[in-house]
Coordinates of C-alpha atoms in Angstrom, one line a residue:
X23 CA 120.5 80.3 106.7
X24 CA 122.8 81.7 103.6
X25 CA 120.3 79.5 101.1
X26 CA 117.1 80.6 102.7
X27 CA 118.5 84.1 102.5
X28 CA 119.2 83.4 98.6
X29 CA 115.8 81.9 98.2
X30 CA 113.8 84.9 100.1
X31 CA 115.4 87.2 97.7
X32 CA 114.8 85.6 94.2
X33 CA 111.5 84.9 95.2
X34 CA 108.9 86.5 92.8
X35 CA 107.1 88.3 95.8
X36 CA 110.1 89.9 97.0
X37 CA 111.2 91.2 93.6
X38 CA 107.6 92.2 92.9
X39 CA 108.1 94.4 95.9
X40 CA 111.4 95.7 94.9
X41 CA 110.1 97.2 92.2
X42 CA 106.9 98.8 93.3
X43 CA 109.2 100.4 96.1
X44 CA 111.2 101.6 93.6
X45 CA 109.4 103.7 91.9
X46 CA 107.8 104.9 95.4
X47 CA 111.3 105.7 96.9
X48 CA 112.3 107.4 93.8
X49 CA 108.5 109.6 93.9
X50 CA 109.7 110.3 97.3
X51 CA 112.5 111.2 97.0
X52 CA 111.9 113.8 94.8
X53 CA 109.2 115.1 97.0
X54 CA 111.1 115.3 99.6
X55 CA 114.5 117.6 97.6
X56 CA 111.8 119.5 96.6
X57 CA 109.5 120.6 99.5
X58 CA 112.1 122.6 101.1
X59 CA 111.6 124.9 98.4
X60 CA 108.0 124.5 98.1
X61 CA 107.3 125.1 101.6
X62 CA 109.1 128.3 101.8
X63 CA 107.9 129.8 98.3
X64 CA 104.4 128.8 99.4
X65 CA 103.8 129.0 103.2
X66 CA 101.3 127.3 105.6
X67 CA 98.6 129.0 104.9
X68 CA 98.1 128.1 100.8
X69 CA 99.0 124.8 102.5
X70 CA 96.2 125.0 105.0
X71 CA 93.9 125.3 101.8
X72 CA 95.2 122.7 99.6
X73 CA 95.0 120.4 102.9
X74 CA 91.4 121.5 103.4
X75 CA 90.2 120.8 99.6
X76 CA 92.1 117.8 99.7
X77 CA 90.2 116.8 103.2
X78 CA 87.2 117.6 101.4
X79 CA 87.9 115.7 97.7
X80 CA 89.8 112.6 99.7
X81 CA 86.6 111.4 101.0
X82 CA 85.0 111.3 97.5
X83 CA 88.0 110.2 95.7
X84 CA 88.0 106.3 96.9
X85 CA 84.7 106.0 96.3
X86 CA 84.6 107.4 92.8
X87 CA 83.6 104.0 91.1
X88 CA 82.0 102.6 94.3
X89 CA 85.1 100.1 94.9
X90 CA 84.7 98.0 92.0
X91 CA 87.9 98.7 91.1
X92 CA 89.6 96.8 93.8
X93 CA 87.7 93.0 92.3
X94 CA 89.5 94.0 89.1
X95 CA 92.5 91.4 90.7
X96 CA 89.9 88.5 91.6
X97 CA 88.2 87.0 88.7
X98 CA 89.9 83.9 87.0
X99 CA 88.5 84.9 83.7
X100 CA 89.8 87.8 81.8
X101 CA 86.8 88.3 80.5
X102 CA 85.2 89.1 83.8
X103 CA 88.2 91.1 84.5
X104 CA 87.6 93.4 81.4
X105 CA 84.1 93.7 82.4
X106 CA 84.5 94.9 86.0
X107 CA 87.1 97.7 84.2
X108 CA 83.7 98.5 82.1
X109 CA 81.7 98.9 85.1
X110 CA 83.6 100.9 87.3
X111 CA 84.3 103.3 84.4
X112 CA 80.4 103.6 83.6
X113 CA 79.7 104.3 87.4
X114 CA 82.6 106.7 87.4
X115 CA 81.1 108.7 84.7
X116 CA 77.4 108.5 86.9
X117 CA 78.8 109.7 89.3
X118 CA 80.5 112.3 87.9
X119 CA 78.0 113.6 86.2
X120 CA 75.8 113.0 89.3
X121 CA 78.0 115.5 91.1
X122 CA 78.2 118.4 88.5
X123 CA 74.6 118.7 89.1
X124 CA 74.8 119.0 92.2
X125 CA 77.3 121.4 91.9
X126 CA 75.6 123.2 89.6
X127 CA 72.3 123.3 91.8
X128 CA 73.3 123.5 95.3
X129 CA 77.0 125.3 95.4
X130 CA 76.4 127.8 97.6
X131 CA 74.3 125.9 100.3
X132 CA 76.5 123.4 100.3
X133 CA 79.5 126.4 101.0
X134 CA 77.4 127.8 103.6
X135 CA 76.3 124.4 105.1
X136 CA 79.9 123.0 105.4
X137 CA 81.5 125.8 106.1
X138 CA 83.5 125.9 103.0
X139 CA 84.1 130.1 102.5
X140 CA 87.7 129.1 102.1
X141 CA 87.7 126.2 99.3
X142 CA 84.6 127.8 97.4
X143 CA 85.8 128.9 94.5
X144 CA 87.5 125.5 93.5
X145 CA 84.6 123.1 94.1
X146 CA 83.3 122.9 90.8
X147 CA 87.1 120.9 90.2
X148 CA 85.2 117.7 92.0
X149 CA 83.9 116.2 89.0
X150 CA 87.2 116.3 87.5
X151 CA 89.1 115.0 90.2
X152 CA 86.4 111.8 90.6
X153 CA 86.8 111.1 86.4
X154 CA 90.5 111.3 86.9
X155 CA 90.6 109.1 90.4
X156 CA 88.0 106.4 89.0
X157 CA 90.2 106.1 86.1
X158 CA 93.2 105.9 87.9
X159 CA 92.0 103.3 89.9
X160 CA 90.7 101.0 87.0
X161 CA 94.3 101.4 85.4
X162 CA 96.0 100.6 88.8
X163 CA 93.7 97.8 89.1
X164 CA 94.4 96.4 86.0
X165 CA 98.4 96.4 86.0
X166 CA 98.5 94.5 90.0
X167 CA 96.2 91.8 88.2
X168 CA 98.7 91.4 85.1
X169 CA 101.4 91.7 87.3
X170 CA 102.8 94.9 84.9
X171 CA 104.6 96.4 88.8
X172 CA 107.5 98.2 86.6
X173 CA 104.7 100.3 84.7
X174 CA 103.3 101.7 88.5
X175 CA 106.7 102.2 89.7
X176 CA 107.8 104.1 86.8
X177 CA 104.7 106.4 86.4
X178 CA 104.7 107.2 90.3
X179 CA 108.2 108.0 90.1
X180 CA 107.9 110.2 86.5
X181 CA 104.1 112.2 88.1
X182 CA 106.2 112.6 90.9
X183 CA 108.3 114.8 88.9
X184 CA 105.9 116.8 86.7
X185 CA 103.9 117.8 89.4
X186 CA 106.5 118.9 92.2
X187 CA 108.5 120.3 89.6
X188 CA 105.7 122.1 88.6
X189 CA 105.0 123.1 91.8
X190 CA 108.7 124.9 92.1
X191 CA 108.6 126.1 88.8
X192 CA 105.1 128.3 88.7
X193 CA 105.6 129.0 92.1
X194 CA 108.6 130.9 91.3
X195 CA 106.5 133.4 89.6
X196 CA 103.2 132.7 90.9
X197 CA 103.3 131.0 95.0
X198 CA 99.4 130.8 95.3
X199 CA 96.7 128.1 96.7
X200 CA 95.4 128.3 93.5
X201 CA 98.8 126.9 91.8
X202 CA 98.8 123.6 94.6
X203 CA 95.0 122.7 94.4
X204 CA 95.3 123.1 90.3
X205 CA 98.1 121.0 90.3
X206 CA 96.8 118.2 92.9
X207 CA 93.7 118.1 90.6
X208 CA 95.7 117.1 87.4
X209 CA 97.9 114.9 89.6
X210 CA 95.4 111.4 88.7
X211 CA 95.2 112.8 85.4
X212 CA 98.6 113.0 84.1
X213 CA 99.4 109.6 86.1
X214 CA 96.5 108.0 84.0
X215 CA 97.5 109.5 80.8
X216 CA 101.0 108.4 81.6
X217 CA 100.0 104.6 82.8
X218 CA 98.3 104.3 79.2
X219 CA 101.2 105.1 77.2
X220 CA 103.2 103.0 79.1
X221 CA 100.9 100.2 79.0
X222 CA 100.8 100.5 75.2
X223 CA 104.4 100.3 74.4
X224 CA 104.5 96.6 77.4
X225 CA 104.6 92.8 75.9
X226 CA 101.8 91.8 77.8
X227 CA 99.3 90.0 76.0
X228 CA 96.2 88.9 77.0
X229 CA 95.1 85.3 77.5
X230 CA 93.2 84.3 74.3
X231 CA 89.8 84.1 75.4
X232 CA 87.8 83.6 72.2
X233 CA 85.8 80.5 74.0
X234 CA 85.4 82.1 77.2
X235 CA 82.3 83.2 78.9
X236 CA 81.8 86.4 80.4
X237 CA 79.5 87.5 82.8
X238 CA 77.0 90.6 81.9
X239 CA 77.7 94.0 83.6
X240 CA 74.8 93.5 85.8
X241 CA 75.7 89.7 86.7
X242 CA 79.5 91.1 87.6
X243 CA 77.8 94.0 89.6
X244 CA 75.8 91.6 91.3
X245 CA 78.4 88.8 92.1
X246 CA 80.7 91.6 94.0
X247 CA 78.1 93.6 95.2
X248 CA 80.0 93.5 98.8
X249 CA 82.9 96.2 97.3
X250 CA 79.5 98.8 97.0
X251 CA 77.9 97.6 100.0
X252 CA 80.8 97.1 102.6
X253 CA 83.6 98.2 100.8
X254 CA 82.8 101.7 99.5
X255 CA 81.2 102.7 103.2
X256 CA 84.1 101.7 105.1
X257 CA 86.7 103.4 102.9
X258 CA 84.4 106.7 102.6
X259 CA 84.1 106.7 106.5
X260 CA 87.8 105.8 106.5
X261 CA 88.3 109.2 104.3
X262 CA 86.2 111.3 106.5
X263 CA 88.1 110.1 109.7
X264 CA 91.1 110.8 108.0
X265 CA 89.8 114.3 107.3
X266 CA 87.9 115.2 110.0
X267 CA 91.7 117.0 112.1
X268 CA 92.3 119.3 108.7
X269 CA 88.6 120.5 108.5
X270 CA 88.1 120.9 112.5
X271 CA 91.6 122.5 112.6
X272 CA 90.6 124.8 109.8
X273 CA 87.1 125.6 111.6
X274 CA 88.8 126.0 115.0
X275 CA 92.5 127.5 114.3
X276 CA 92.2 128.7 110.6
X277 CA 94.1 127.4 107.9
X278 CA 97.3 128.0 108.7
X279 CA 96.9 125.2 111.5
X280 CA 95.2 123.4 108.8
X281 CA 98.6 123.4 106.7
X282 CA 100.9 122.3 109.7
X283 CA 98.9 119.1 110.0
X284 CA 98.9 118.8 106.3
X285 CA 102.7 119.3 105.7
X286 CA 103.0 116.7 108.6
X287 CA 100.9 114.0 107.2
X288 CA 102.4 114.1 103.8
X289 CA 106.0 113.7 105.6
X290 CA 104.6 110.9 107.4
X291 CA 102.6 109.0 104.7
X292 CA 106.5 109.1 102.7
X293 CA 106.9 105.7 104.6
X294 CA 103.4 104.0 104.2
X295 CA 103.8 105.1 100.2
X296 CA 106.8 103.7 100.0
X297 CA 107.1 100.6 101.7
X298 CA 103.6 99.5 103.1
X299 CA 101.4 100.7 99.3
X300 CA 104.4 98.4 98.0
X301 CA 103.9 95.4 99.6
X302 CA 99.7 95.9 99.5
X303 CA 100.1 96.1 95.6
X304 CA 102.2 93.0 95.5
X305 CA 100.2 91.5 98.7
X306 CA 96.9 91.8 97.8
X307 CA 97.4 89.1 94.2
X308 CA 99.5 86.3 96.3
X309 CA 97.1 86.1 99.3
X310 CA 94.4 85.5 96.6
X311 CA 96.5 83.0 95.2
X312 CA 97.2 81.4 98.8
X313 CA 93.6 81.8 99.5
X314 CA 92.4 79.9 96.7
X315 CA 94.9 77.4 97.1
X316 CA 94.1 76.5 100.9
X317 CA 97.5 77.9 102.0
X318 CA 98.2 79.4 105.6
X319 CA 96.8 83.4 105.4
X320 CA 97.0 83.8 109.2
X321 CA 101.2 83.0 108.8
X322 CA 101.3 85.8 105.5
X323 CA 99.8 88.3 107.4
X324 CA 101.5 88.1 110.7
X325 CA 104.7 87.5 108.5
X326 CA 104.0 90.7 106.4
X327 CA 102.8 93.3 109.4
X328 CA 106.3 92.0 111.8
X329 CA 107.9 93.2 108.8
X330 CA 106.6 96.4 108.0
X331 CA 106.5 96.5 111.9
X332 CA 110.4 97.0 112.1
X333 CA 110.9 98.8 108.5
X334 CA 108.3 101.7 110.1
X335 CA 109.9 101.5 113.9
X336 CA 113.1 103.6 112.8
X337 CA 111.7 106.5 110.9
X338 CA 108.8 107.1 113.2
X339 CA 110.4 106.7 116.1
X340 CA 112.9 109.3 115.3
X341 CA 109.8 112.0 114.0
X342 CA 108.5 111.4 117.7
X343 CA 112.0 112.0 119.0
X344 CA 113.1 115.1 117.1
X345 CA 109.9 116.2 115.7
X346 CA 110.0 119.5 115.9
X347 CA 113.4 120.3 115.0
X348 CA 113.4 118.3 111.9
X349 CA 110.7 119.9 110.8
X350 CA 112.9 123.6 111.5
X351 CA 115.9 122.4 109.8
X352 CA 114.3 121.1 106.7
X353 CA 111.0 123.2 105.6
X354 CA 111.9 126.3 107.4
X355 CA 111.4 127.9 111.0
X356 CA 107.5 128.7 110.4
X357 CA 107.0 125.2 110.4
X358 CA 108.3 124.0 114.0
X359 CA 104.7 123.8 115.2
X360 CA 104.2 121.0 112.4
X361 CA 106.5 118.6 113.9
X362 CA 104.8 119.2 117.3
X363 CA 101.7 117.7 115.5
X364 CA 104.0 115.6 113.3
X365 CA 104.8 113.7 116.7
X366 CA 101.4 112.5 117.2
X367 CA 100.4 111.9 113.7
X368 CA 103.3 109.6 113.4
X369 CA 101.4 106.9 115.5
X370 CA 98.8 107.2 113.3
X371 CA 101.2 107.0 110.4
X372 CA 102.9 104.0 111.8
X373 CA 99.6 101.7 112.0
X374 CA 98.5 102.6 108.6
X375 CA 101.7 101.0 107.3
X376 CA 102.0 97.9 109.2
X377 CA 98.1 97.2 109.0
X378 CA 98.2 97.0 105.1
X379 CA 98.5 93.4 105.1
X380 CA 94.9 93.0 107.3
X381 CA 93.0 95.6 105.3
X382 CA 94.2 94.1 101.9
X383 CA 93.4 90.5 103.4
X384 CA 89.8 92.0 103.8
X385 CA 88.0 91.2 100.3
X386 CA 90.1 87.9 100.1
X387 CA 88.3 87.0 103.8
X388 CA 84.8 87.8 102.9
X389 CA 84.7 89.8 105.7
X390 CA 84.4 93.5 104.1
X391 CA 80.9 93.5 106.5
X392 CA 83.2 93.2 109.7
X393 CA 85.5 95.9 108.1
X394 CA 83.1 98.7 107.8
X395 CA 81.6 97.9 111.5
X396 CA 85.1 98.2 113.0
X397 CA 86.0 101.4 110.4
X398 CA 82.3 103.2 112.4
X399 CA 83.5 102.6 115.6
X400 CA 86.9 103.8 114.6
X401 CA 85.7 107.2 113.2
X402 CA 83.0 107.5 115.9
X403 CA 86.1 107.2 118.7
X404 CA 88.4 109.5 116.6
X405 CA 85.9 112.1 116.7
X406 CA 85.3 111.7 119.5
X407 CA 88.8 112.3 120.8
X408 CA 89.0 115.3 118.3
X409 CA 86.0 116.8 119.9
X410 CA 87.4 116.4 123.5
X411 CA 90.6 118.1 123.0
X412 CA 89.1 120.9 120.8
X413 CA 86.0 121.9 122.7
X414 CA 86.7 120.5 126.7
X415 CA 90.8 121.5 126.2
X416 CA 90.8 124.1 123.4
X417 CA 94.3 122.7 122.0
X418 CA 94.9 121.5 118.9
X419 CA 97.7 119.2 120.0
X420 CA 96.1 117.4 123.0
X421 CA 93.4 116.7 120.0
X422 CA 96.0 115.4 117.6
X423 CA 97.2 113.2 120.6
X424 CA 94.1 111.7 121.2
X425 CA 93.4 111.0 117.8
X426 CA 97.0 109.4 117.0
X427 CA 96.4 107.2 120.3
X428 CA 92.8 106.3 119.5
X429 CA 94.8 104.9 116.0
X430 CA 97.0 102.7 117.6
X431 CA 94.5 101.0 119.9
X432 CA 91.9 100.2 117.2
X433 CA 94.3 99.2 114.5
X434 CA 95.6 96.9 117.0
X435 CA 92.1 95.2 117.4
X436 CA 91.9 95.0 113.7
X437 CA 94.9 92.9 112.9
X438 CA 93.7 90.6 116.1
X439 CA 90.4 90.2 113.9
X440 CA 91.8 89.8 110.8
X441 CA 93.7 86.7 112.4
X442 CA 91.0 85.3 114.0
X443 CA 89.0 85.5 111.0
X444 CA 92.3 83.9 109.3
X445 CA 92.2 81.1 112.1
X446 CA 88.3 80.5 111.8
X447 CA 88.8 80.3 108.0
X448 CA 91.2 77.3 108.2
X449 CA 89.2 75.5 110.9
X450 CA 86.6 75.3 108.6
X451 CA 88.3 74.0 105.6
X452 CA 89.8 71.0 107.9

């Protein structure tokens, strides 16, 4: 028991994982000493707008370079690696400019067709925040595939620091929505800058390629044309489900409901940042690896969701215990009706994290298809439950309920996919 103990924790994986939670822990930690002070200079309502223009920008963020991003870890060739960093960067800057026009055309309708009074004066930040975001996802990208963990966890821990500090220190003179939506907008861009001067000063080298054959742009495009097709639709319909309580709150409750759920799901994300992004960093290259080398996937994944299974039991389970009066104690007593939603959100929270391992295995499977038709029916029955307890119960909480609850029972079908998929996998190969 002692040696397997000794093995398990030299192994490469586990030390991989060390690191990238490393730098998360340290990120969150200093979010956490800090939002005490940041909730109470600032107050739920410039909260509420933040949350709403983040609601708003998350769904275009993960879509900035249409996924491409994400096959930067697949290709053997380095050269086809390089190339699929092109690509996503040229479609990036599309879409980017894309978007300013429309901006520049259509701002107001677009205000008055979504309902945006609140958040219209800081729309024309989109195009930045997608150049920023696609970038910051080609850079990610790039360091999982080289294996270069220390320079992630370093530069989540050091934008951690920049950007709540900054948060304290202009709010001292100047506590606004302005300050927070400013700030969240250079977030990706001062992580990027900081990823390339770190990347600059590491020993990696590249492979020497000199002989090697690269695909075109348009034959790489073509050859993981499933990360546009399936990918990008399930992870933008994963965004708007994701957004869809902070803009219905904001529409039904105004924005200071909007900033309870907000301050609640960044307390309850702390754990799926820090342990369960972690392990999907590190998880995604070594079931590649065991995938291309005919290992058992189905035993990785159920090995790696038990795990994050009773990491996430402790610290949710005690948000759906005390709730409320952690929320009191820590950010202040205008913010008890947070942990009421905090409660609820916690579920969701809780099978985010330990369904990592099944929605990084996704790509590796093939089965992106089957991903975005179980995402649909996800965000179809989470509006649906939103709907119900807004307009048939007019309560904001019996709406977060229904939502969290409506998490737990699809995420649990998802992981029994993922494994059958697994299972089916290996038949075949035998």
């Amino acid at each position: 028991m002692n040696h397997k103990f000794k093995n398990f924790t030299k192994s490469k994986f586990v030390k991989n994982v060390f690191i990238m939670a490393s730098g998360a822990a340290g990120a969150q930690a200093v979010t956490m000493a800090l939002s005490p002070i940041v909730t109470r200079m600032y107050g739920p309502e410039a909260f509420g707008i933040m949350g709403t223009f983040s609601a708003l920008t998350s769904i275009i963020v993960p879509i900035a370079a249409l996924c491409y991003p994400i096959a930067i870890v697949l290709p053997k060739s380095e050269k086809d690696a390089k190339g699929l960093i092109k690509l996503s960067l040229l479609i990036t800057t599309m879409i980017t400019a894309f978007t300013l026009i429309i901006l520049a055309f259509f701002h107001n309708d677009i205000v008055v067709l979504f309902q945006l009074e609140e958040i219209a004066s800081y729309l024309y930040l989109i195009p930045l925040i997608i150049i920023f975001a696609g970038t910051v996802q080609v850079t990610e990208q790039w360091l999982i595939r080289t294996n270069q963990f220390t320079i992630n966890a370093n530069v989540k821990f050091l934008q951690s620091i920049v950007t709540n500090g900054s948060k304290v220190g202009i709010g001292t003179f100047y506590p606004t929505a302005t300050v927070l939506v400013v700030l969240q907008v250079l977030g990706n861009g001062i992580k990027t800058l900081m990823i390339v001067m770190l990347a600059r000063k590491s020993n990696y080298k590249s492979a020497k390629s000199s002989h090697e054959e690269g695909d075109s742009l348009k034959e790489l495009a073509n050859k993981h044309r499933d990360f546009p097709i399936y990918r990008a639709p399930q992870v933008l319909i994963t965004a708007v489900s994701e957004s869809l309580p902070i803009l219905l709150l904001t529409s039904f409750f105004g924005p200071a409901s909007a900033g309870f759920y907000s301050i609640g799901r960044t307390v309850l994300g702390l754990p799926s940042n820090l342990i369960g992004q972690s392990i999907g960093d590190v998880f995604y290259p070594r079931i590649t690896e065991a995938a291309n080398n005919g290992e058992n996937v189905s035993h990785l994944i159920k090995k790696a969701t038990f795990s994050l299974g009773a990491i996430g039991i402790i610290p949710f389970g005690l948000i759906i215990i005390f709730g409320p009066w952690l929320f009191e104690l820590v950010f202040g007593s205008e913010w008890g009706r947070a942990g009421e939603y905090a409660r609820w959100i916690s579920l969701t929270s809780f099978m985010v994290l330990i369904n990592k391992p099944s929605v990084r295995a996704m790509p590796v499977l093939n089965a992106q298809s089957i991903h975005l038709i179980y995402t649909f029916i996800l965000v179809i029955i989470r509006t649906l439950g939103l709907i119900i307890g807004f307009a048939v119960f007019n309560s904001d909480i019996i709406a977060i309920a229904l939502f969290g609850i409506s998490s737990v029972i699809m995420n649990i079908f998802l992981f029994l996919i993922t494994l059958k998929i697994c299972k089916r996998r290996e038949f075949n190969r035998v």
